[in-house]
Coordinates of C-alpha atoms in Angstrom, one line a residue:
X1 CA 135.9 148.2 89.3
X2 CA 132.1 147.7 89.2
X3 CA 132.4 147.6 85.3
X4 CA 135.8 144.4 85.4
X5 CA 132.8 142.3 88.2
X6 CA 130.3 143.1 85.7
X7 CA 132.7 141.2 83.2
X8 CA 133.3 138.5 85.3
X9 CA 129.9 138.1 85.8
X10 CA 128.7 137.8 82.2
X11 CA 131.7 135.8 81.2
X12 CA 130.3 133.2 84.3
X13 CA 127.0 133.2 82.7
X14 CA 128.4 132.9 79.1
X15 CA 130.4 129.5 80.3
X16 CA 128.0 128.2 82.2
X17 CA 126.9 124.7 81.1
X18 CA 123.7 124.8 78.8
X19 CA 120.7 123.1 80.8
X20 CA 120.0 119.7 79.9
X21 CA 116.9 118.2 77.9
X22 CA 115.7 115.1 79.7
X23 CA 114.1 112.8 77.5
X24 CA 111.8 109.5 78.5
X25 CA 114.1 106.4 78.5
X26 CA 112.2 103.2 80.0
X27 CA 109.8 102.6 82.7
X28 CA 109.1 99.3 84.7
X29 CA 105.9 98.5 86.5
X30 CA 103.8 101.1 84.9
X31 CA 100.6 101.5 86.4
X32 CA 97.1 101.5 83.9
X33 CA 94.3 103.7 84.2
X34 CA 92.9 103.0 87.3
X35 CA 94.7 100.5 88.5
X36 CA 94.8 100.1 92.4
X37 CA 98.6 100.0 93.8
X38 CA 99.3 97.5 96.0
X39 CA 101.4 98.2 99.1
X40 CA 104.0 95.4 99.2
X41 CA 104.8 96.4 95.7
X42 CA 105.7 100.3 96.5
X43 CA 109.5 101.0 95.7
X44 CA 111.2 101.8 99.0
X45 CA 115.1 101.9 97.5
X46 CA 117.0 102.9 94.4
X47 CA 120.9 102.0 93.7
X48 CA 123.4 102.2 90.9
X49 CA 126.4 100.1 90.9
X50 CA 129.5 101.6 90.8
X51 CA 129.8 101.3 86.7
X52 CA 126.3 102.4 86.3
X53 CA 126.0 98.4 84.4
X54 CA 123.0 97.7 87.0
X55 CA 120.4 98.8 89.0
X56 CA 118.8 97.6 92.1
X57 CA 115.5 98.3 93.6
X58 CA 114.0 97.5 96.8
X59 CA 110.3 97.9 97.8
X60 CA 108.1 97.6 101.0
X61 CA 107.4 93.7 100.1
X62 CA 111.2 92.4 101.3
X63 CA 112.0 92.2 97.8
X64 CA 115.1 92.8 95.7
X65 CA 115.0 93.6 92.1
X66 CA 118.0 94.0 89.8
X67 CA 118.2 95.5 86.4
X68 CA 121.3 95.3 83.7
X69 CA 122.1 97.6 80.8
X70 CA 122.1 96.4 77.5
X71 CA 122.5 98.7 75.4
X72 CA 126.5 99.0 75.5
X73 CA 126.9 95.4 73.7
X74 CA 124.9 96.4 71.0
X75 CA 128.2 98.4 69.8
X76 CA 131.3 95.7 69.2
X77 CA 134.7 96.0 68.2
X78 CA 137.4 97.0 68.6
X79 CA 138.5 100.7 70.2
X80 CA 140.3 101.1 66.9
X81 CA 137.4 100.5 65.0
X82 CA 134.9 102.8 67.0
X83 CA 137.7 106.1 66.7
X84 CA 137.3 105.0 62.9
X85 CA 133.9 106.1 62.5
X86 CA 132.5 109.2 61.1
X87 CA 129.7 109.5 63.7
X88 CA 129.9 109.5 67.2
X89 CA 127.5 106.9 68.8
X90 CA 125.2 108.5 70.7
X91 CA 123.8 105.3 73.0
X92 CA 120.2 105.6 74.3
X93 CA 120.6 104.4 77.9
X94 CA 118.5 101.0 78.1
X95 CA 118.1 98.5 81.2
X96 CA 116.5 95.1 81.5
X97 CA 115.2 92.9 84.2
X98 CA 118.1 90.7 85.6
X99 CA 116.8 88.7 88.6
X100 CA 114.9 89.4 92.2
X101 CA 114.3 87.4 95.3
X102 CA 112.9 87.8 98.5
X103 CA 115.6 90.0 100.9
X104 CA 113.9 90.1 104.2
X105 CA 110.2 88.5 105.5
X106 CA 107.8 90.2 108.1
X107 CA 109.4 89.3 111.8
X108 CA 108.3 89.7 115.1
X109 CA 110.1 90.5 118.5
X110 CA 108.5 88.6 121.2
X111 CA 110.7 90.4 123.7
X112 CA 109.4 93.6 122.4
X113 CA 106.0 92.7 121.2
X114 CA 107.3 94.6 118.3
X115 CA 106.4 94.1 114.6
X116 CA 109.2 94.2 112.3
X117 CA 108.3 94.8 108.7
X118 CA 110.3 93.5 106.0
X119 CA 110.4 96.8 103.5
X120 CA 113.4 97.5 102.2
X121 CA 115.2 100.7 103.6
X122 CA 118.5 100.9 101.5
X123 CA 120.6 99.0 99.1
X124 CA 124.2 99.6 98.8
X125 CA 126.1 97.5 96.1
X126 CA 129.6 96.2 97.0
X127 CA 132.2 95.4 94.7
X128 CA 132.3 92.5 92.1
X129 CA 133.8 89.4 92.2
X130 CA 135.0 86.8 90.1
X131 CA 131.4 87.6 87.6
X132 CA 129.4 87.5 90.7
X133 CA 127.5 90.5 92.2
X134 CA 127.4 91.9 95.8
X135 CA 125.1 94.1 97.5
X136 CA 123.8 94.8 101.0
X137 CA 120.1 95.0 102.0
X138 CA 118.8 96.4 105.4
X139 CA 115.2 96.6 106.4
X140 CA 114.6 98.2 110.2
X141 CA 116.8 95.9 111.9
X142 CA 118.5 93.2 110.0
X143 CA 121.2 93.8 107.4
X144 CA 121.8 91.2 104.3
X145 CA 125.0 90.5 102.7
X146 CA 123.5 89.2 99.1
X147 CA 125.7 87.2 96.4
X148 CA 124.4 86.9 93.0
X149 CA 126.4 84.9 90.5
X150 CA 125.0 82.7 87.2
X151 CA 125.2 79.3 86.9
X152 CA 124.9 76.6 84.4
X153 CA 122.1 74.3 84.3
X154 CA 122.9 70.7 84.8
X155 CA 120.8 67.9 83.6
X156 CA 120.9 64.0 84.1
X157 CA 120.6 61.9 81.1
X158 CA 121.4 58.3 80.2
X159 CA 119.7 56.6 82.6
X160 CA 119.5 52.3 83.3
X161 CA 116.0 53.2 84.4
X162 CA 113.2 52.9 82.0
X163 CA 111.0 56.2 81.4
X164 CA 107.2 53.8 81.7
X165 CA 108.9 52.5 85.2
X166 CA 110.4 55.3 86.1
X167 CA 107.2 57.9 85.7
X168 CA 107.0 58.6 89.4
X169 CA 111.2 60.0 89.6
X170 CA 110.4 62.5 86.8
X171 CA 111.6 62.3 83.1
X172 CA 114.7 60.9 81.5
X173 CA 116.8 61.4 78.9
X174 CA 118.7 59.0 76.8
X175 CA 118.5 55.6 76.0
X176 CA 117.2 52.9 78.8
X177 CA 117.0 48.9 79.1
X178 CA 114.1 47.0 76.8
X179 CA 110.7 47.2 78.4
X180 CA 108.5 44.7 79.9
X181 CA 104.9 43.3 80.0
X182 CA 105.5 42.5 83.4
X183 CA 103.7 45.3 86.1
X184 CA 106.8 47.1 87.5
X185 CA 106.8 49.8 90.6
X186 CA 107.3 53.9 90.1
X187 CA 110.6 52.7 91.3
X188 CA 111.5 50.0 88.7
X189 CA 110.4 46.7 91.1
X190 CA 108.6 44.2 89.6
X191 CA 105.2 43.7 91.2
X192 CA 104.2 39.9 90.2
X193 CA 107.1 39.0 92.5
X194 CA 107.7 38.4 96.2
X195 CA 109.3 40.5 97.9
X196 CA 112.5 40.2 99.0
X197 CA 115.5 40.7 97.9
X198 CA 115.7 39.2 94.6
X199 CA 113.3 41.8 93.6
X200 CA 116.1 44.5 93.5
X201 CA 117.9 42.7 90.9
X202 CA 116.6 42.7 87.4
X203 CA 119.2 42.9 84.7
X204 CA 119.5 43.6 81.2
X205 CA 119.5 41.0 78.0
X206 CA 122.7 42.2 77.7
X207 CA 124.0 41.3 81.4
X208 CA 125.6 43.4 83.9
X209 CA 128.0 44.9 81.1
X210 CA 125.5 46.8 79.7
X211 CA 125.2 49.0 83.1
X212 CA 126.5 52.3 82.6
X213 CA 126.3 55.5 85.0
X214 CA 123.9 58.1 84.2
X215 CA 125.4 61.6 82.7
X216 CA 125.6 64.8 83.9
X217 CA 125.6 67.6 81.2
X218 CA 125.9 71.2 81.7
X219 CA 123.7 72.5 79.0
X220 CA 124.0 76.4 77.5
X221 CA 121.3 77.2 80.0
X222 CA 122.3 79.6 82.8
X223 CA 120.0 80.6 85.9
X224 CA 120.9 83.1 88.2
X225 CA 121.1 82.4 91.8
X226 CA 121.0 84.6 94.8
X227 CA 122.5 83.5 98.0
X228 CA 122.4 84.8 101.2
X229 CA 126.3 85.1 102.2
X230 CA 125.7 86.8 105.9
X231 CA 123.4 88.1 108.0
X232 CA 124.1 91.0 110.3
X233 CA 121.0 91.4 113.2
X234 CA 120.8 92.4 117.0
X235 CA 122.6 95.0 116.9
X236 CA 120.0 98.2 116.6
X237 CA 117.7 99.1 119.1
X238 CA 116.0 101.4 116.7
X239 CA 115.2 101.5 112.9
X240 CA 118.3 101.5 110.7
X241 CA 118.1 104.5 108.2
X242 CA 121.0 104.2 106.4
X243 CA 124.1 101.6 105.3
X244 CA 127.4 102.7 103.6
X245 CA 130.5 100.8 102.2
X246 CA 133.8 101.9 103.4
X247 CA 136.4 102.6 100.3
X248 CA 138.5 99.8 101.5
X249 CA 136.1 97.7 100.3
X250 CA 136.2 95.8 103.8
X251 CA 133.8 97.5 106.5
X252 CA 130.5 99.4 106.1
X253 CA 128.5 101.3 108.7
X254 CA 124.8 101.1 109.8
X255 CA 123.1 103.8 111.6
X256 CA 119.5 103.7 113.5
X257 CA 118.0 106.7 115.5
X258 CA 121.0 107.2 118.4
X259 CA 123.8 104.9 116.7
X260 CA 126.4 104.5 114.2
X261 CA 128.0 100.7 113.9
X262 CA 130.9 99.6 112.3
X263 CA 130.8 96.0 111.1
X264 CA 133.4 94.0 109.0
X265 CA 131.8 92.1 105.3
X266 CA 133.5 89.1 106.9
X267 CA 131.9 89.1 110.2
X268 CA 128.4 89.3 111.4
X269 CA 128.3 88.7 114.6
X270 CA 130.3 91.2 116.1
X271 CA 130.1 95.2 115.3
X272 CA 132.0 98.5 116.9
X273 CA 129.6 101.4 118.5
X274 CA 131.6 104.5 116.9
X275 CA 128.8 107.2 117.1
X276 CA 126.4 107.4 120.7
X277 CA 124.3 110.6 120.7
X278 CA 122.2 108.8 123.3
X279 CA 122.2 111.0 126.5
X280 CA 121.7 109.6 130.4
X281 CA 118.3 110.2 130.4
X282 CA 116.4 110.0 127.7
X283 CA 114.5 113.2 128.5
X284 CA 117.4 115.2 127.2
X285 CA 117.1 113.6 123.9
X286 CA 117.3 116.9 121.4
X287 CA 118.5 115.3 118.2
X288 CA 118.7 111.7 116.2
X289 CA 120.7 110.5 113.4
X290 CA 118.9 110.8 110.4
X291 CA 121.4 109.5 107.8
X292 CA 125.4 108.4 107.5
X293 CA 127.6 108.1 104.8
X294 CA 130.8 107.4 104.7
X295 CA 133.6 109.2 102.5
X296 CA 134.1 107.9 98.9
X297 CA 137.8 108.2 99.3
X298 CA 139.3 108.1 102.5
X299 CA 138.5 105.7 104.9
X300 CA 138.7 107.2 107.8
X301 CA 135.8 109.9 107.3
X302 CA 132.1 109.6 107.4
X303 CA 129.5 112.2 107.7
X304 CA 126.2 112.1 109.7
X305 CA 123.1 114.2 109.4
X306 CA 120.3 115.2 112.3
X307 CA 117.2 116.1 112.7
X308 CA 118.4 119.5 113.6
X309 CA 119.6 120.2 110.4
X310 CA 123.4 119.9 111.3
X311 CA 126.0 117.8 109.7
X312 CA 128.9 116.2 111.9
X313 CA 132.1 115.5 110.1
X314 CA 133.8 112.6 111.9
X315 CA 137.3 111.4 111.6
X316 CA 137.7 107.6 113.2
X317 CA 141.3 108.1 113.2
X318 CA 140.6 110.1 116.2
X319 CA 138.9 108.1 118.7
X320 CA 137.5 104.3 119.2
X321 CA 134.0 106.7 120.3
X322 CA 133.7 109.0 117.9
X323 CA 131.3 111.6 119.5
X324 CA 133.2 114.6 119.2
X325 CA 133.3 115.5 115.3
X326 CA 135.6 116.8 113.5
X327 CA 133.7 119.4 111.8
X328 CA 129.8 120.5 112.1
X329 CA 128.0 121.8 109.3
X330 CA 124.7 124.3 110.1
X331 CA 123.0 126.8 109.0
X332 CA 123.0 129.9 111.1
X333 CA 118.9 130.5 111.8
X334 CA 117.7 133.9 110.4
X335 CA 116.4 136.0 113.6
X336 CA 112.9 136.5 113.9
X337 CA 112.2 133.6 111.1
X338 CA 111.3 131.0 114.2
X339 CA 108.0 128.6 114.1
X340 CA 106.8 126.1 115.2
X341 CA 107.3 124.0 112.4
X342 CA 111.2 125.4 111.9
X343 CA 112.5 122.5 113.5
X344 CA 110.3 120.3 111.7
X345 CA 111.2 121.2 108.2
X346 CA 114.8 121.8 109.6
X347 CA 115.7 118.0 109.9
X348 CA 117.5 116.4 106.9
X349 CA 116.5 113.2 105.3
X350 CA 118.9 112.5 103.7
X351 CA 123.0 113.3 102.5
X352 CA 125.0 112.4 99.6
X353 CA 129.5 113.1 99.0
X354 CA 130.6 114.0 95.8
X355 CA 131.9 111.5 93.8
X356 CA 135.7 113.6 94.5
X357 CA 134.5 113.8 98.2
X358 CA 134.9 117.6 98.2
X359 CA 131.1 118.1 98.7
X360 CA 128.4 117.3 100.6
X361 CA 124.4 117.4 99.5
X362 CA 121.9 117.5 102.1
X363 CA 117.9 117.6 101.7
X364 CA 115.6 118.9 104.1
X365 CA 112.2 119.6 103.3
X366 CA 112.0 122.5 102.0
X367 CA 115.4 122.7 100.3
X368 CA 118.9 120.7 99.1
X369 CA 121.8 122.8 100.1
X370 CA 125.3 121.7 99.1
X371 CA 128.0 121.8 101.5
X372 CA 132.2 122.4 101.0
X373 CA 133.9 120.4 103.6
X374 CA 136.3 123.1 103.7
X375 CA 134.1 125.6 104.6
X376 CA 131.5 125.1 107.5
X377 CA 130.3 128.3 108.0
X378 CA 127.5 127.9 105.6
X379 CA 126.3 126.1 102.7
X380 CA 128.0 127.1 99.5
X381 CA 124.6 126.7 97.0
X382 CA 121.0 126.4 98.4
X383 CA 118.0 125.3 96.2
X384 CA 114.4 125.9 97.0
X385 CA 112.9 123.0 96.1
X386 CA 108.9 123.6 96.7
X387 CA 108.8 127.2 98.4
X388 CA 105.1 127.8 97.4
X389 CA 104.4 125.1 100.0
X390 CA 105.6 126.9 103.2
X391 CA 102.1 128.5 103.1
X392 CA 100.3 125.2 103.9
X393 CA 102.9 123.7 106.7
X394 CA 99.8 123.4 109.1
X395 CA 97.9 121.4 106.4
X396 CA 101.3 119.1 105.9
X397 CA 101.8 118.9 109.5
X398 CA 97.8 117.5 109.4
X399 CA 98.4 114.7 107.2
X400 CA 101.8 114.0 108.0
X401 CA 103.3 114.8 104.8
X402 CA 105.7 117.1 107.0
X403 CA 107.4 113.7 108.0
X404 CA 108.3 112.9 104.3
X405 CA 112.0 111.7 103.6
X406 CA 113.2 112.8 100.2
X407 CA 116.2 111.5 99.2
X408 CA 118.9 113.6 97.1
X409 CA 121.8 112.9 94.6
X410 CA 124.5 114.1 92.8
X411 CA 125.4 113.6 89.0
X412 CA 128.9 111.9 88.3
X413 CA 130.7 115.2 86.7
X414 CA 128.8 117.2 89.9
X415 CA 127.5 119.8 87.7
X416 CA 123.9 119.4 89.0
X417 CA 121.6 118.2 91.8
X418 CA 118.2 116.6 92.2
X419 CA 115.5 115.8 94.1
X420 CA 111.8 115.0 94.7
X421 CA 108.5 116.4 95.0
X422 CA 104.8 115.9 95.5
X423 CA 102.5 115.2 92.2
X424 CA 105.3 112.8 91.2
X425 CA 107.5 115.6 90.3
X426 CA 111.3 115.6 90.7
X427 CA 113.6 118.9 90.5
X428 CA 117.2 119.1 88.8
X429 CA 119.2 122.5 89.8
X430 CA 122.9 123.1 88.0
X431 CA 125.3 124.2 90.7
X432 CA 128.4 125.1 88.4
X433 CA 129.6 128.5 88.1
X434 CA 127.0 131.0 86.3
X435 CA 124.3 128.1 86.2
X436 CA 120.7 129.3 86.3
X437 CA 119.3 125.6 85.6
X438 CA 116.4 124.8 87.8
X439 CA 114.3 122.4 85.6
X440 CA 111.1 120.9 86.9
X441 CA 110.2 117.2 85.4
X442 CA 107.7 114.7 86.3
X443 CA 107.4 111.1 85.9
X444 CA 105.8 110.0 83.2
X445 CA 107.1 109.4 79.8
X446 CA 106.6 112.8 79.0
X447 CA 108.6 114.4 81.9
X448 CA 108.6 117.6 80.3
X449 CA 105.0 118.6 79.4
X450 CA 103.9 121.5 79.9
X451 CA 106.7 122.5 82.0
X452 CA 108.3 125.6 82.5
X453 CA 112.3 126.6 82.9
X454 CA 111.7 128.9 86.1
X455 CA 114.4 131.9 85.9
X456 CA 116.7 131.9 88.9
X457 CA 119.9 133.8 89.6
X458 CA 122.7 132.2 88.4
X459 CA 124.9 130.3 90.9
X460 CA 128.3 131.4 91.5
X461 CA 131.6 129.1 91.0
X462 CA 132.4 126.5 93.8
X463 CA 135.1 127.5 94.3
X464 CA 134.7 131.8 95.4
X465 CA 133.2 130.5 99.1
X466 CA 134.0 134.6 100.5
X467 CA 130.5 136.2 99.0
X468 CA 128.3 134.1 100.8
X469 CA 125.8 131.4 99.0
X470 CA 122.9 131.1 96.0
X471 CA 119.4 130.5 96.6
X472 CA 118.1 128.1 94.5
X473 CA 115.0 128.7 92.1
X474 CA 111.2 128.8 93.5
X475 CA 108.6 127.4 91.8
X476 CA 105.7 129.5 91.3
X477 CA 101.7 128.3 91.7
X478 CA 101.0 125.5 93.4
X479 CA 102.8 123.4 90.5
X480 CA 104.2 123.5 87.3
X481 CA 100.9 122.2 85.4
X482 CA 98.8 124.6 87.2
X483 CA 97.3 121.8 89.6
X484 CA 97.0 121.8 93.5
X485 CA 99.7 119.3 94.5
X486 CA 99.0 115.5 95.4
X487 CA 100.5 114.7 98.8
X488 CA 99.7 111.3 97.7
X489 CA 101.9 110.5 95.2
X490 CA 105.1 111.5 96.2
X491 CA 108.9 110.9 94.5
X492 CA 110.6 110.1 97.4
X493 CA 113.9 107.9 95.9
X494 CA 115.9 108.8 93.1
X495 CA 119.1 108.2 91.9
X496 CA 121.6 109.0 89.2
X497 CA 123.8 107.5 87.2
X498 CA 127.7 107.0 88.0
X499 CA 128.9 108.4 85.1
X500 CA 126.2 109.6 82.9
X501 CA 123.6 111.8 82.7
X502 CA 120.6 109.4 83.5
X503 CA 118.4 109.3 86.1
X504 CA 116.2 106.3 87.8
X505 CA 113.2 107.9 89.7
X506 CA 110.4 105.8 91.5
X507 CA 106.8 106.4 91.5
X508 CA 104.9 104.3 93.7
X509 CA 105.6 101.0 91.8
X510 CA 106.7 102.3 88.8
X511 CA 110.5 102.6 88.1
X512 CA 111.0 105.5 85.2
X513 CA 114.4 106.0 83.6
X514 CA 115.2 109.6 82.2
X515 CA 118.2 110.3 80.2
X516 CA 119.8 113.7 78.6

């Protein structure tokens, strides 16, 4: 019997998907040598679009960035065509600049005395319309609903109005009425007259038959405009952390500290209170929300992390109040393995579904973990993300680097996980069956120098949940280039592709693009 597990074993590793080789694709906002970063202009959000066609980016100034791929219309005709060629296409994934505006502006609450800063938290993009996109945009307390559609250019021409007279209205186009020796106003009236009212009237040689209206022609110039569509405020006490779209394409949740809300894309000023975790007194606080997500299939679910490291499953279907969940995913503690910084590192920052819904990825600090919703006695594959630091949670709690939200994602095919570092390093684990892929990359546009594949057990298949779970890779040293690690620079946000291998990662200011 040992030899027929051996078999399976090796026959797990042998089909295990080879680990990717992440090549430098683009970056935006790269930084020169020595070049001071300034605040405003730090990336606080990262989003796809459900096609993958664009990319938006939010940072700590209010603003909203958005990106479009190119590189797909470089490849016409036909299907037909494209199956007739000898050579597959292999497209090198390539974005460029679309549009921004400004989201949200600093605010103040009087009532509060409160400063409300206008850094973006999250981006979620909602679905297209009629060539025009939609996204939402939340800082700590107000939520945008965001339209961006193109539009042609009009311009005026054939104006009655000559261009000397007419100097002080702009420029004209076209051809105008004869001009004069007589001194005429910026508004066409004739100065060596009284005034009065015969001084509105001047016509033509030709008499009143040569009055025409002026043209309006919409030229081959297009602009593209953003436009507020609604605003959704004064309904969070405390900082919103996350904002989700329902799959019915009609509701989305917000979630601060104690609160979940449910709000309608057609209505802003009225929202549902689904999830409370606020107690009586406020002294028996033990927990906040942390993040919320809702299902990517089924409407009725939506998941919520805490700061205890526990994931509630909730079903609305149940109640108006949903505070008793359907399901709750934790980690059972290890006895004797108790700090003071347990609960600390314990709290998740952040939780992504699967694109099929079946799993859940969650990121504390020290690790990602991915969860069955089937299965909630444990995690079915945990990574180890920075291990080596565990040694120094006294000097993190110091500097506050403890407090660090990292967020996490999942690629399309959900093969593989990632997530962030310090010294502007970001991890990638495989979590298929046999998978031993735990590659660390940093970004620059080399992300693989001098890096080094750290060997790891391999990861068994999904779907055998009775033999307990993986741990992920460690990393040895204090990182892969043999430096101390920069609690500085940090790669907080990240996110991948819908349906390729390609990842956007933000460094500071910089946005770098990796694909494989």
């Amino acid at each position: 019997m040992n030899g027929g597990g051996s078999e399976e074993a090796a026959e797990a590793v042998a089909a295990a998907p080879v680990p990717l080789e992440w090549k430098f694709a683009q970056v935006f906002g790269e930084r020169t040598a020595g070049e001071e970063v300034q605040e405003v202009d730090i990336i606080s959000a990262i989003e796809f679009d459900r096609t993958g066609d664009h990319l938006a980016t939010g940072d700590r100034g209010g603003r909203v960035v958005l990106f479009e791929r190119t590189d797909k219309r470089d490849h016409g005709g036909n299907r037909r065509d494209l199956e007739r060629m000898d050579f597959p296409i292999i497209r090198h994934p390539e974005f460029r600049y679309k549009t921004e505006f400004q989201s949200h502006e600093p605010e103040f609450d009087y009532l509060k005395s409160l400063e409300i800063e206008e850094k973006i938290n999250k981006i979620r993009w909602c679905q297209a319309a009629n060539g025009a996109l939609f996204l939402l945009s939340t800082n700590d307390k107000t939520i945008k609903f965001w339209k961006v559609h193109e539009k042609k250019v009009k311009k005026i021409c054939d104006m009655n109005v000559d261009p000397a007279k007419a100097a002080g209205n702009g420029p004209v186009v076209g051809p105008s009425i004869p001009t004069s020796s007589k001194p005429y106003t910026a508004n066409g009236g004739c100065l060596d007259k009284p005034l009065g009212l015969s001084n509105d009237f001047s016509f033509p040689l030709g008499g009143v038959s040569s009055l025409h209206l002026p043209v309006v022609l919409t030229s081959s110039e297009i602009s593209l405009v953003p436009r507020c569509r609604r605003i959704y405020a004064h309904a969070h006490d405390y900082h919103i952390n996350s904002i989700s779209n329902n799959s019915d394409g009609e509701t989305f949740i917000s979630a601060d500290d104690l609160r979940i809300n449910l709000w309608n894309l057609e209505i802003s000023n009225q929202s549902f209170n689904i999830v409370d975790v606020k107690p009586a007194n406020m002294e028996d606080l033990t927990e906040v929300i942390t993040s919320a997500e809702f299902h990517p299939t089924h409407c009725n679910i939506l998941a919520y992390s805490s700061s205890r490291g526990s994931i509630r499953l909730v079903d609305m279907r149940q109640s108006a109040l949903c505070d008793s969940h359907s399901k709750l995913f934790e980690e059972q503690e290890v006895p004797g393995s108790r700090s003071f910084f347990t609960e600390i590192i314990a709290s998740i920052s952040d939780i992504k579904f699967a694109k099929d819904g079946r799993y859940i990825l969650s990121r504390d600090y020290m690790t990602l973990k991915l969860w069955d919703i089937n299965m909630d006695s444990g995690p079915v594959s945990s990574f180890q993300v920075h291990e080596n630091l565990r040694p120094k949670l006294c000097d993190l709690y110091e500097n506050d680097s403890i407090f660090d939200k990292f967020e996490c994602c999942l690629s399309g095919d959900g093969l593989r996980v990632a997530t962030g570092s310090y010294s502007n390093l970001f991890r990638v684990f495989g979590c298929s069956e046999g998978s031993t892929e735990a590659t660390t990359l940093e970004a620059s546009k080399n992300p693989m120098r001098k890096q080094v594949q750290t060997p790891s057990r391999p990861s068994r298949s999904l779907g055998t949940l009775s033999h307990g779970f993986r741990r992920g890779a460690d990393t040895s040293g204090v990182d892969t280039n043999g430096n101390a690690f920069d609690f500085t620079t940090k790669l907080l946000h990240l996110a991948w592709h819908p349906t390729e291998n390609s990842l956007a990662c933000a460094a500071s200011n910089s946005l770098y693009m990796y694909y494989a």
